[in-house]
CSV table of C-alpha atoms and ligand atoms in Angstrom, one decimal:
chain,number,residue,atom,x,y,z
A,181,MET,CA,10.1,26.3,8.6
A,182,LYS,CA,9.8,23.4,11.0
A,183,MET,CA,10.8,20.0,9.4
A,184,VAL,CA,8.7,17.0,10.3
A,185,HIS,CA,11.1,14.1,10.9
A,186,VAL,CA,9.6,10.7,10.3
A,187,SER,CA,12.0,7.9,11.0
A,188,ARG,CA,12.4,5.0,8.5
A,189,SER,CA,10.9,2.5,10.8
A,190,ARG,CA,7.8,4.7,11.4
A,191,LEU,CA,7.4,5.2,7.7
A,192,GLY,CA,7.8,1.4,7.2
A,193,LEU,CA,5.1,0.8,9.8
A,194,LEU,CA,2.8,3.3,8.2
A,195,VAL,CA,3.2,1.7,4.7
A,196,TRP,CA,2.7,-1.8,6.2
A,197,ALA,CA,-0.4,-0.7,8.2
A,198,SER,CA,-2.0,0.9,5.2
A,199,THR,CA,-1.2,-2.1,3.0
A,200,ALA,CA,-2.5,-4.6,5.6
A,201,THR,CA,-5.7,-2.6,6.1
A,202,ILE,CA,-6.6,-2.3,2.4
A,203,SER,CA,-5.6,-5.9,1.8
A,204,THR,CA,-7.9,-7.1,4.6
A,205,VAL,CA,-10.8,-5.1,3.3
A,206,VAL,CA,-10.4,-6.4,-0.3
A,207,ALA,CA,-10.0,-10.0,0.9
A,208,LEU,CA,-13.0,-9.9,3.2
A,209,VAL,CA,-15.2,-8.4,0.5
A,210,SER,CA,-14.0,-11.1,-1.9
A,211,TYR,CA,-15.1,-13.9,0.3
A,212,ARG,CA,-18.7,-13.1,-0.7
A,213,TYR,CA,-18.2,-15.5,-3.6
A,214,LEU,CA,-17.9,-18.3,-1.2
A,215,VAL,CA,-21.2,-17.6,0.4
A,216,GLY,CA,-22.9,-16.6,-2.8
A,217,GLN,CA,-24.0,-13.2,-1.4
A,218,GLY,CA,-23.5,-9.7,-2.6
A,219,PRO,CA,-23.1,-8.1,-6.0
A,220,VAL,CA,-21.4,-9.8,-8.9
A,221,PRO,CA,-20.2,-7.4,-11.6
A,222,PRO,CA,-21.9,-8.3,-15.0
A,223,ASN,CA,-18.5,-8.9,-16.8
A,224,ILE,CA,-17.5,-11.4,-14.0
A,225,ALA,CA,-20.9,-13.2,-14.1
A,226,ALA,CA,-20.3,-13.6,-17.9
A,227,ASN,CA,-17.0,-15.4,-17.4
A,228,ARG,CA,-17.5,-18.9,-19.1
A,229,HIS,CA,-15.9,-20.6,-16.2
A,230,PHE,CA,-17.5,-18.6,-13.4
A,231,ASP,CA,-18.9,-21.6,-11.6
A,232,PRO,CA,-17.1,-23.1,-9.7
A,233,TRP,CA,-13.8,-21.4,-10.5
A,234,ILE,CA,-14.6,-17.9,-9.2
A,235,ALA,CA,-15.3,-19.4,-5.7
A,236,VAL,CA,-12.1,-21.5,-5.8
A,237,HIS,CA,-10.1,-18.5,-6.9
A,238,ALA,CA,-11.6,-16.1,-4.3
A,239,ALA,CA,-11.0,-18.6,-1.5
A,240,GLY,CA,-7.3,-19.1,-2.3
A,241,ALA,CA,-6.4,-15.7,-3.5
A,242,ALA,CA,-8.2,-13.7,-0.8
A,243,THR,CA,-6.6,-15.9,1.9
A,244,ALA,CA,-3.2,-15.2,0.4
A,245,LEU,CA,-4.0,-11.4,0.4
A,246,LEU,CA,-5.4,-11.6,4.0
A,247,LEU,CA,-2.4,-13.4,5.4
A,248,GLY,CA,0.5,-12.1,3.3
A,249,PRO,CA,1.1,-8.8,5.1
A,250,TRP,CA,1.7,-10.5,8.4
A,251,GLN,CA,4.7,-12.4,7.0
A,252,PHE,CA,6.5,-9.1,6.6
A,253,ARG,CA,6.4,-8.3,10.3
A,254,PRO,CA,9.9,-8.9,11.7
A,255,ARG,CA,8.7,-9.3,15.2
A,256,LEU,CA,6.3,-12.0,14.3
A,257,ARG,CA,9.0,-13.9,12.5
A,258,VAL,CA,11.4,-13.6,15.4
A,259,ARG,CA,9.1,-14.3,18.3
A,260,TRP,CA,6.8,-16.9,16.7
A,261,PRO,CA,8.8,-18.6,13.9
A,262,PHE,CA,6.3,-21.5,14.1
A,263,LEU,CA,3.4,-19.1,13.3
A,264,HIS,CA,5.4,-17.6,10.4
A,265,LYS,CA,5.8,-21.1,8.9
A,266,CYS,CA,2.1,-22.0,9.4
A,267,ILE,CA,0.9,-18.8,7.8
A,268,GLY,CA,3.5,-19.2,5.0
A,269,ARG,CA,2.2,-22.7,4.2
A,270,ILE,CA,-1.4,-21.4,4.0
A,271,TYR,CA,-0.2,-18.4,1.9
A,272,ALA,CA,1.5,-20.7,-0.6
A,273,LEU,CA,-1.5,-23.0,-0.8
A,274,GLY,CA,-3.7,-19.9,-1.3
A,275,CYS,CA,-1.5,-18.7,-4.1
A,276,ALA,CA,-1.4,-22.2,-5.7
A,277,SER,CA,-5.2,-22.8,-5.7
A,278,GLY,CA,-6.0,-19.1,-6.4
A,279,GLY,CA,-3.4,-19.0,-9.2
A,280,LEU,CA,-4.5,-22.3,-10.9
A,281,ALA,CA,-8.2,-21.2,-10.7
A,282,ALA,CA,-7.1,-17.8,-12.2
A,283,LEU,CA,-5.6,-19.6,-15.2
A,284,VAL,CA,-8.9,-21.3,-15.8
A,285,LEU,CA,-10.8,-18.0,-15.4
A,286,ALA,CA,-8.4,-16.3,-17.8
A,287,THR,CA,-9.5,-18.6,-20.6
A,288,GLY,CA,-13.2,-17.7,-20.1
A,289,LEU,CA,-13.1,-13.9,-19.9
A,290,SER,CA,-16.0,-11.9,-21.3
A,291,SER,CA,-13.6,-9.1,-22.1
A,292,GLY,CA,-11.5,-10.9,-24.7
A,293,PRO,CA,-8.0,-12.3,-25.3
A,294,VAL,CA,-6.0,-9.1,-24.5
A,295,ALA,CA,-7.3,-9.0,-20.9
A,296,GLY,CA,-7.2,-12.9,-20.8
A,297,ALA,CA,-3.5,-12.8,-21.7
A,298,GLY,CA,-2.8,-10.2,-19.0
A,299,PHE,CA,-4.5,-12.2,-16.3
A,300,ALA,CA,-2.9,-15.5,-17.5
A,301,ALA,CA,0.6,-13.9,-17.5
A,302,LEU,CA,-0.1,-12.6,-14.0
A,303,GLY,CA,-1.3,-16.0,-12.8
A,304,LEU,CA,1.8,-17.7,-14.2
A,305,ALA,CA,4.1,-15.1,-12.7
A,306,TRP,CA,2.3,-15.5,-9.4
A,307,LEU,CA,2.7,-19.3,-9.4
A,308,ILE,CA,6.3,-19.1,-10.5
A,309,THR,CA,7.5,-16.5,-7.9
A,310,THR,CA,5.6,-18.3,-5.1
A,311,GLY,CA,6.9,-21.7,-6.2
A,312,LEU,CA,10.5,-20.4,-6.3
A,313,ALA,CA,10.1,-18.8,-2.8
A,314,VAL,CA,8.9,-22.2,-1.5
A,315,ARG,CA,11.7,-24.1,-3.2
A,316,GLU,CA,14.3,-21.7,-1.7
A,317,VAL,CA,13.0,-22.0,1.9
A,318,LEU,CA,12.8,-25.8,1.6
A,319,ALA,CA,16.5,-25.8,0.6
A,320,GLY,CA,17.3,-23.5,3.6
A,321,ARG,CA,18.2,-20.5,1.4
A,322,ILE,CA,16.5,-17.8,3.4
A,323,ALA,CA,17.8,-14.7,1.5
A,324,PRO,CA,16.5,-15.8,-2.0
A,325,HIS,CA,13.3,-17.0,-0.2
A,326,ARG,CA,12.6,-13.5,1.0
A,327,ARG,CA,13.3,-11.9,-2.3
A,328,TRP,CA,10.9,-14.3,-4.2
A,329,MET,CA,8.3,-13.7,-1.5
A,330,ILE,CA,8.5,-10.0,-1.9
A,331,ARG,CA,7.9,-10.5,-5.7
A,332,SER,CA,5.1,-12.9,-5.0
A,333,PHE,CA,3.3,-10.5,-2.6
A,334,ALA,CA,3.8,-7.6,-5.0
A,335,LEU,CA,1.8,-9.7,-7.4
A,336,THR,CA,-0.8,-10.6,-4.8
A,337,LEU,CA,-1.3,-6.9,-4.3
A,338,SER,CA,-2.5,-6.7,-7.9
A,339,ALA,CA,-6.0,-7.4,-6.5
A,340,VAL,CA,-5.7,-4.1,-4.6
A,341,THR,CA,-4.2,-2.0,-7.5
A,342,LEU,CA,-6.9,-3.4,-9.9
A,343,ARG,CA,-9.6,-2.2,-7.5
A,344,ILE,CA,-7.9,1.3,-7.3
A,345,TYR,CA,-7.5,1.6,-11.1
A,346,LEU,CA,-11.0,0.5,-12.1
A,347,PRO,CA,-12.9,3.2,-10.3
A,348,LEU,CA,-10.2,5.7,-11.3
A,349,SER,CA,-10.8,4.8,-15.0
A,350,ASP,CA,-14.5,5.5,-14.4
A,351,VAL,CA,-13.7,8.9,-12.9
A,352,PHE,CA,-11.7,9.7,-16.0
A,353,ASN,CA,-14.4,8.5,-18.3
A,354,VAL,CA,-12.3,5.8,-19.9
A,355,GLU,CA,-14.6,3.3,-21.8
A,356,PHE,CA,-15.0,0.1,-19.6
A,357,LEU,CA,-13.5,-2.5,-22.0
A,358,THR,CA,-10.5,-0.3,-22.9
A,359,ALA,CA,-9.9,0.3,-19.2
A,360,TYR,CA,-10.3,-3.4,-18.3
A,361,ARG,CA,-8.0,-4.6,-21.0
A,362,THR,CA,-5.3,-2.1,-20.0
A,363,ILE,CA,-5.7,-2.8,-16.2
A,364,ALA,CA,-5.4,-6.6,-16.8
A,365,TRP,CA,-1.7,-5.7,-17.4
A,366,ALA,CA,-1.3,-2.5,-15.5
A,367,CYS,CA,-2.5,-4.0,-12.2
A,368,TRP,CA,0.6,-6.1,-11.9
A,369,LEU,CA,3.5,-5.0,-14.1
A,370,PRO,CA,4.3,-1.8,-12.2
A,371,ASN,CA,4.0,-3.7,-8.9
A,372,LEU,CA,6.6,-6.1,-10.1
A,373,LEU,CA,8.8,-3.3,-11.3
A,374,LEU,CA,8.5,-1.5,-7.9
A,375,ALA,CA,9.4,-4.8,-6.1
A,376,GLU,CA,12.5,-5.1,-8.3
A,377,LEU,CA,13.4,-1.4,-7.6
A,378,PHE,CA,13.0,-2.1,-3.9
A,379,LEU,CA,15.3,-5.2,-4.1
A,380,TRP,CA,17.8,-3.6,-6.4
A,381,ARG,CA,21.2,-3.3,-4.7
A,382,ARG,CA,19.6,-3.8,-1.3
A,383,PRO,CA,21.6,-6.4,0.7
A,384,THR,CA,19.3,-8.9,2.2
A,385,SER,CA,20.8,-8.3,5.6
A,386,VAL,CA,19.1,-4.9,5.8
A,387,LEU,CA,15.8,-6.1,4.4
A,388,PHE,CA,14.6,-7.9,7.5
A,389,ALA,CA,15.7,-9.4,10.8
A,390,HIS,CA,15.0,-13.1,10.6
A,391,PRO,CA,14.9,-15.8,13.3
A,392,VAL,CA,16.8,-18.2,11.0
A,393,THR,CA,20.4,-17.2,10.3
A,394,THR,CA,22.1,-19.1,7.6
A,395,SER,CA,25.5,-19.1,6.1
A,396,LYS,CA,23.9,-19.3,2.6
A,397,GLU,CA,22.7,-15.7,2.9
B,48,LIG,C1,-2.4,-12.5,-8.6
B,48,LIG,C2,-3.0,-13.3,-9.4
B,48,LIG,C3,-4.4,-13.1,-9.8
B,48,LIG,C4,-4.9,-13.4,-11.1
B,48,LIG,C5,-4.1,-13.9,-12.2
B,48,LIG,C6,-6.3,-13.2,-11.0
B,48,LIG,C7,-7.2,-13.5,-12.1
B,48,LIG,C8,-8.6,-13.3,-12.1
B,48,LIG,C9,-9.5,-13.5,-13.2
B,48,LIG,C10,-9.0,-13.9,-14.6
B,48,LIG,C11,-10.7,-13.1,-12.8
B,48,LIG,C12,-12.0,-13.2,-13.7
B,48,LIG,C13,-12.0,-11.8,-14.4
B,48,LIG,C14,-13.1,-11.8,-15.5
B,48,LIG,O1,-13.8,-12.7,-15.7
B,48,LIG,O2,-13.2,-10.7,-16.1
B,48,LIG,C15,-10.6,-12.7,-11.4
B,48,LIG,C16,-11.7,-12.3,-10.6
B,48,LIG,C17,-11.6,-12.1,-9.3
B,48,LIG,N1,-10.4,-12.1,-8.5
B,48,LIG,FE1,-8.6,-12.5,-9.1
B,48,LIG,N2,-6.7,-12.8,-9.8
B,48,LIG,C18,-5.5,-12.7,-9.0
B,48,LIG,C19,-5.4,-12.3,-7.7
B,48,LIG,C20,-6.5,-12.1,-6.9
B,48,LIG,C21,-6.4,-11.9,-5.5
B,48,LIG,C22,-5.1,-11.8,-4.7
B,48,LIG,C23,-7.7,-11.7,-5.0
B,48,LIG,C24,-8.0,-11.5,-3.6
B,48,LIG,C25,-8.9,-10.8,-3.2
B,48,LIG,C26,-8.6,-11.9,-6.1
B,48,LIG,C27,-10.0,-11.8,-6.1
B,48,LIG,C28,-10.8,-11.9,-7.2
B,48,LIG,C29,-12.2,-11.7,-7.2
B,48,LIG,C30,-13.0,-11.4,-5.9
B,48,LIG,C31,-12.7,-11.8,-8.5
B,48,LIG,C32,-14.1,-11.6,-9.0
B,48,LIG,C33,-14.2,-10.2,-9.5
B,48,LIG,C34,-14.7,-9.1,-8.6
B,48,LIG,O3,-15.8,-9.3,-7.9
B,48,LIG,O4,-14.1,-8.1,-8.5
B,48,LIG,N3,-7.8,-12.1,-7.3
B,48,LIG,N4,-9.3,-12.8,-11.0
């Protein structure tokens, strides 16, 4: 039998391209809250803090989701370090505004405190991982900066996993509230675990090539 050999770099590119594509689609669809067009799910419209917080949240969080994948392209970081820094600042601001608005929204959920606690914990974890990544880069510690950013983006991707699990729960006829409360936790805890598994015992030197070399790595 003929074995199909896919090199690690090709596989990496494939994973990146699929992640970037789905992230872009989810982000662009989410911007509808900024223009007040398109469908609003009834449980979201029933959030006590819908107006104006959903628009603030969608603006920041969707921007982080849209830009995040580009920060993981080694060539972009090496050739255009200035662009990497600009996008990084916008990503961090998106996480900060999107995360703070998410904390407000989490206190107004129509689906109750279990889902509220799930989203609040996610929001806190998102703010903390992104904040630590920013702190590390400002201190010139590039290796821990990368590691915290991988965790931060794994959490950003909860917007994608949530939108995969919700229709799946419908396919499997899981009652909406039960599914929503479970997914408020399940959309991010496995992402974080996967990020930890990825980082586990991986020396940072093999993670990415980076334009900045530092003795603190
Ligand atoms: C990672 C941390 C995040 C947290 C803690 C969070 C939290 C929340 C909360 C609490 C709600 C309201 C849910 C309800 O009332 O039932 C919400 C809705 C929403 N979030 Fe997030 N979110 C996060 C990330 C993102 C990202 C990265 C996007 C990017 C697209 C996003 C886009 C949206 C949208 C569009 C809605 C409205 C619901 C919909 O139309 O599907 N969120 N989020």
